[in-house]
Amino acid sequence: MLRALRATLEWGVPKLLVQKFARYFAGLSAIVLITVFFHRDFPSARTSTIILAYLLAVLVTSAVWGLGVSVFMSVLAVLCVDYYFLPPVGTFNINDPQDWVALISFLITALIGSDLSARARRQAQEADRRRLEVNRLYEFSQHLLNARNPLELPDQIPAQIVHIFLADSAALYILDKRVTYWSGNKPNGFDETTLEAIASGADCEIDLRGGSWFCPIRLGGNAIGSFGVFGAPLSKGTLVAIATLIASAIDRAQAFDRLARAEAARESGQLKSVLLDAIAHDFKTPLTSIKAAATSLLEDLRFNKRQRGELLIVIDEECDRINRVIGQAIEMARLDAGQVNLQPASHRVSELISAALQDCDAVGKARTIRTELSQPNARILCDFGWARKILDHLIQNADLYSFPGEPITVSTEEKPGFIVFHVADLGPGIEKEELAQIFGKFFRGRSQRHRVPGTGMGLSVAKAIVEAHGGSIEVASEVGRGSVFTFTLPIDEMKEALL
């Protein structure tokens, strides 16, 4: 039905009528050819053979073109068998009761077979349509979840709908801003107040004649806005799923906006309030992603094994992200309170870096992490658990602030009494006036705070751990070319002497 509607919108009614007439004409031609073949070339053929030939043609037609053409052909076949092959030939009259049974059996078999074939065809088409919609919904959700700049999301959502769902145009109306975002050509005569009216409603609205589909966007019981799709037939379930994904994405964008206001409060000295708001944001973002992925799985949208696995990976990664935020807060509290009792031991440099790379496995899957170790077997004196957190924080920070696809380089060198570690990224860099503040609690650069999520705790935690080991940490950066974070850990002099 939806496919026929799409054809109506693209081709117009006249072309559909021509196509339908062509199918019926082809069915008529098939019956005529079979009749001529047996009546002229094989007049001695058995009636059962002729009937089976007609039945085969009817069943093939029902599988390809549906029930209407096959029923038409079945009736024609019955008339042709009666007139040309059953005595008395040349009349629509049957004398032998057995011929009546054969003819009626053929008609019933043809109709039942056609109906079953047409039903299977419709179910296959419906399954294909549902699978296509699920794939498109999955792709749409991935674009929303992977959006790096949520503040620009309202501009991107209509464009993604047009691209993924093959629509002519799409519109997104945000209720609190009273703003409509468009992608594609606005339909002639369309009144944008329609979107405002839809936003205050409770159900989707579909205008088949006008080729438009509308749905309100709600988060919980609150209206957020509405969206419209033009020229792409969508089921009501798909519209509701799109609305749910958009609501989650908008809520995420609003969380970033609230974080920006929290940063302003932090700059005015309200550090405690900023910490709570930042952690709340870093909880809200992954929870929104977890909710979207879990909702998709619970709605049983017939995901295949790969798609279910990817949604479960999203849930797993976002849970890890929540754990990292909690861990950073606990680490900072313990370091500030002086409750960390280091237990230094001798470890190889390569051992420490390998453990940190395992912790940052997700980063390694997304981009290349290079290692350049001058003394991989050199031994350092450190608390292994806390020392690996230094590299964890620096590698995660480099991943967030690097340009997409650019590698991260971890290198070492030896200086008197210390092993020097370098973590280099290729990103936008840090402005000179911000270099002195980069290791401060909750500090995040002005040009990046809206682009990259985070609380600003990672670098300050890394600095506290380094200093607890008696080392130092610093950063060198060039705007537009990236940054290099450098820290030192003491060499285990006794082990080195034995070696």
Coordinates of C-alpha atoms in Angstrom, one line a residue, residues 34 51 65 74 79 171 193 236 244 465:
I34 CA -2.3 -21.2 -23.8
I51 CA -6.1 -27.3 -16.8
W65 CA 1.2 -9.2 -9.8
S74 CA -8.9 -17.8 -13.5
L79 CA -14.5 -20.0 -19.8
A171 CA 10.7 20.4 9.0
T193 CA 1.3 27.3 11.9
K236 CA 2.6 5.7 12.1
T244 CA 11.1 9.5 20.3
I465 CA 48.5 11.6 40.6

